[in-house]
XYZ file of C-alpha atoms in Angstrom:
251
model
C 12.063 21.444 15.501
C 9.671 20.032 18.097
C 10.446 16.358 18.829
C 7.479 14.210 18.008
C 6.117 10.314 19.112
C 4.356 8.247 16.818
C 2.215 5.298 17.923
C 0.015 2.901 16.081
C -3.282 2.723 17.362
C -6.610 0.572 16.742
C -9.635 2.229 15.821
C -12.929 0.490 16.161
C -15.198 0.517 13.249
C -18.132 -0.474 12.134
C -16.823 -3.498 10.666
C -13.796 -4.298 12.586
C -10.722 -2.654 13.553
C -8.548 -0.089 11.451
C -4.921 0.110 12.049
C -3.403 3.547 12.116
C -0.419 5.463 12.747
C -0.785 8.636 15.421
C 2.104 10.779 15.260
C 2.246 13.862 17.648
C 3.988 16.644 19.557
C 6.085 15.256 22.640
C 4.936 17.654 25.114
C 1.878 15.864 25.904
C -0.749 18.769 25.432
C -3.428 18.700 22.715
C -2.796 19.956 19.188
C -5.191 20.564 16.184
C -5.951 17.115 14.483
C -4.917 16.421 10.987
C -6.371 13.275 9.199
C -4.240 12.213 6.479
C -6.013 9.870 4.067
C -3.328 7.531 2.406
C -2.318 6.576 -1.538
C -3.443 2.942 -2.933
C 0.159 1.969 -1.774
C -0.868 2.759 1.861
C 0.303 2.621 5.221
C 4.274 2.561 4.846
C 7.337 4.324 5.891
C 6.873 7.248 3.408
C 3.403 8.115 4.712
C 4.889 7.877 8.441
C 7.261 9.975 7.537
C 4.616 12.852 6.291
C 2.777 12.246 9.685
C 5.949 12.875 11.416
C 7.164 15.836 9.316
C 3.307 17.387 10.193
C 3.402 16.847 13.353
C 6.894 18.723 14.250
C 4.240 21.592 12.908
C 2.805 21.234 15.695
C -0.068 19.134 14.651
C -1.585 15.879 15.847
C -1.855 13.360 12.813
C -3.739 10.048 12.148
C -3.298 8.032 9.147
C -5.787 4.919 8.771
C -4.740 1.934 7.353
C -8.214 2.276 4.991
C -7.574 -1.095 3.806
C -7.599 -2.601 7.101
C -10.684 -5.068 5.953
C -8.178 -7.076 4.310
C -5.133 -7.018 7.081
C -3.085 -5.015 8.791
C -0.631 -2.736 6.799
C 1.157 -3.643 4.867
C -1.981 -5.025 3.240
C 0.028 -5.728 0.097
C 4.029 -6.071 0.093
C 5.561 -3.534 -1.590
C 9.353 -3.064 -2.441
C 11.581 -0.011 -0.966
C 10.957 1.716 -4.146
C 8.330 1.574 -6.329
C 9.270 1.837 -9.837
C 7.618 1.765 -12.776
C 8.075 -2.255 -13.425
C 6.980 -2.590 -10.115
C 3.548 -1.151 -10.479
C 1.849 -3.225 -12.314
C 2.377 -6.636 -9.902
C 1.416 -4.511 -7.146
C -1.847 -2.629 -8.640
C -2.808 -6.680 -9.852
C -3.173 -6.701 -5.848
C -4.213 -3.586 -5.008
C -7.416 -3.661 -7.464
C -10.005 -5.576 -6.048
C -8.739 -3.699 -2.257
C -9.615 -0.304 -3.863
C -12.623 -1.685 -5.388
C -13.989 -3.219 -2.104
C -13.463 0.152 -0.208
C -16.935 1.151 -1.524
C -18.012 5.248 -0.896
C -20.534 3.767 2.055
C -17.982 2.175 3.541
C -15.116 4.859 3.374
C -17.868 7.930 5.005
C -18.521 4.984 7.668
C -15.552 4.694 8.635
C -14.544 8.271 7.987
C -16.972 8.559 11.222
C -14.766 6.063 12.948
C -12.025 8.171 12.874
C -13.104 11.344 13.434
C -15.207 9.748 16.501
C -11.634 8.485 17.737
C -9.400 11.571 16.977
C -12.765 13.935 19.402
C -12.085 11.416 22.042
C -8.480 11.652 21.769
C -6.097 13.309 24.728
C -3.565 14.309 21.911
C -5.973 16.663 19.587
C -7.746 19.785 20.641
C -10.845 20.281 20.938
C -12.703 21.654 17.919
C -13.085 20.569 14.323
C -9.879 18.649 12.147
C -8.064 19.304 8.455
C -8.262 17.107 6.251
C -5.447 16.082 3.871
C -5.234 13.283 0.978
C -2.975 11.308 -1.469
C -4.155 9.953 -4.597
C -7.181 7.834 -3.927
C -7.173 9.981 -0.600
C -7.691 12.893 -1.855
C -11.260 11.829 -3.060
C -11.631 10.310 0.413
C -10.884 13.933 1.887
C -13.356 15.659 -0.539
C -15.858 12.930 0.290
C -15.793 13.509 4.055
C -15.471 17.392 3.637
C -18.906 16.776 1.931
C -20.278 14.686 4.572
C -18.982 15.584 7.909
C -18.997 19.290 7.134
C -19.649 19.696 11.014
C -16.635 17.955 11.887
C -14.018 19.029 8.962
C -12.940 22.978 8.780
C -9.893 22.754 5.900
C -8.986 19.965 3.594
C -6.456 18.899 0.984
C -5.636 16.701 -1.713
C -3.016 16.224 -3.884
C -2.428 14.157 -7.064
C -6.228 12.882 -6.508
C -7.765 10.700 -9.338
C -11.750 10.624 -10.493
C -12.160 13.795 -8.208
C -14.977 14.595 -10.558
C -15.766 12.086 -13.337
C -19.392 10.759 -14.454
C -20.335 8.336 -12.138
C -23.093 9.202 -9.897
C -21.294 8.676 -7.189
C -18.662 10.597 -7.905
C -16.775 12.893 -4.961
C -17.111 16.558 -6.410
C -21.282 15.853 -6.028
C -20.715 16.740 -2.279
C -19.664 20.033 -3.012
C -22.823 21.317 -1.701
C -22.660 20.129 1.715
C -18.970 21.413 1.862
C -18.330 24.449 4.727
C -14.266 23.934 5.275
C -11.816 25.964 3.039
C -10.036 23.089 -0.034
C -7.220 22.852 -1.370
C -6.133 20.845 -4.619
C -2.915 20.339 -6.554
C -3.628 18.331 -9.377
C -0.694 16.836 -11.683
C -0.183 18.013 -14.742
C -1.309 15.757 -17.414
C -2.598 13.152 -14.823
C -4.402 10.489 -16.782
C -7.080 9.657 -13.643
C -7.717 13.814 -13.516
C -7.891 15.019 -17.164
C -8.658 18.800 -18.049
C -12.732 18.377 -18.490
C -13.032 16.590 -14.732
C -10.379 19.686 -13.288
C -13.023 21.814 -14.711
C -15.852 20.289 -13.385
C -14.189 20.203 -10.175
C -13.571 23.914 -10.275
C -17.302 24.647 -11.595
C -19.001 22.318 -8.420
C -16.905 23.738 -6.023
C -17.644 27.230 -7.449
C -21.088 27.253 -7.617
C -21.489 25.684 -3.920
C -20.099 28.806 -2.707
C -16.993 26.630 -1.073
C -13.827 28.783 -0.545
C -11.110 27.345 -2.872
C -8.013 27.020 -4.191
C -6.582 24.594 -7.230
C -3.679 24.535 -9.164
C -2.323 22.614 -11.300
C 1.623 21.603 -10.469
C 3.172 22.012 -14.063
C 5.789 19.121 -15.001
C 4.702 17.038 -11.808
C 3.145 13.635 -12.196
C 0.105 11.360 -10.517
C 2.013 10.914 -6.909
C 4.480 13.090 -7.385
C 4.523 13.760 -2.789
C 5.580 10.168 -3.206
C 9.575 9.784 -2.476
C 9.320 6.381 -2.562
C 7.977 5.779 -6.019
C 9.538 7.172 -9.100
C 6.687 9.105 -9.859
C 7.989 11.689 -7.140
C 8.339 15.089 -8.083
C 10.558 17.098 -5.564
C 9.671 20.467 -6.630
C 6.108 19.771 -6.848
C 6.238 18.093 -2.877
C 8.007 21.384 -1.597
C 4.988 23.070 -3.244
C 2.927 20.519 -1.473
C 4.144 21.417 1.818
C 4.121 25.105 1.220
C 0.111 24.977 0.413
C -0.704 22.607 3.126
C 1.000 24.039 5.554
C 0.042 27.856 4.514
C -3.928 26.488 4.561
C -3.509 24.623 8.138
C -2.113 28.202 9.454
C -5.054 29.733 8.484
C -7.177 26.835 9.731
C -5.677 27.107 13.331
């Protein structure tokens, strides 16, 4: 197991300064970058822990604070485990946060970081994977679709409103998409019913992009999430098995 150092680092943006955690190999070469897009609960010890875990893979991983417009993480306080009386205090927070982090703003700063991970010592040369969490996983899709240049693989898993109505919705840059995806959904996810899977499937499809999704039966909306009792061990293990199998073929 290769012994790994994580930092947190400042990333200028556009509109300030994002917090981030950079967790690498210790050998002090370059290694393929992996941006890992965070869950509404955000920058904690669990997610840290994922960085770490991908990064003893060899890989160099960043994982914005995307919140960072309203403080440093923790933006919100959370409690060791997140349980379901818990939620609802903490989603009263977390609300108007996700609502502020508008699509403009997230491909903006999507730019920020992708700008700071080409100019960084600790990831090779070359274009980055993406993976994402929940509201993450849309934020993956979304900058597959618009920094196709920059973006050769992504992931998401346990991603909500992947493909609803809205016009603004993430699955409509499925056309501008070049890097191989990767979803697992939950199964019976409120935020990603059946018809939106579909439509998902049929976008992705008919842009030609090179695709896998499944559907993780018996696992629930953040089930990757140990520190919430929505976690789902089997369904993580399959987590890392997919991610890691598409990142080999990536690099």
């Amino acid at each position: 197991m290769t012994a790994v150092q994580g930092t947190t680092v400042d990333i200028p943006t556009d509109d300030g300064t994002a917090d981030a955690y950079l967790s690498h190999p210790g050998d002090g070469g370059p290694h393929p970058a992996v941006l890992l897009y965070m869950d509404a609960f955000g920058l904690r010890p669990r997610l840290k822990a994922m960085a770490d875990r991908l990064a003893e893979g060899g890989y160099t991983v960043l994982v914005p604070n995307v919140f960072y417009r309203h403080g440093r993480a923790p933006v919100v306080e959370l409690p060791e485990f997140i349980d379901v009386s818990s939620r609802p205090a903490v989603f009263e927070r977390l609300g108007p946060i996700m609502q502020d982090l508008t699509p403009d703003r997230a491909m903006a700063d999507a730019g920020a970081y992708l700008r700071w991970l080409a100019d960084s010592p600790a990831a090779a040369d070359g274009p980055v994977a993406l993976t994402g969490y929940c509201m993450g996983a849309g934020l993956a899709l979304r900058t597959a679709g618009t920094y196709p240049e920059r973006v050769a693989a992504a992931a998401g898993f346990h991603g909500g409103r992947l493909a609803s109505d809205s016009p603004d919705s993430p699955h409509l840059v499925a056309e501008h998409i070049t890097a191989e995806l990767y979803f697992g959904h939950a199964d019976e996810d409120p935020s990603l019913p059946p018809e939106q899977i579909q439509r998902l499937e049929d976008a992705l499809t008919a842009a030609g992009v090179r695709h896998r999704c499944e559907v993780y039966a018996g696992a629930h909306h953040g089930f990757t999430q140990a520190d919430t009792s929505a976690y789902h061990r089997e369904g993580d293990e399959r987590h890392w098995a997919a991610l890691l199998d598409l990142l080999k073929r990536t690099f």
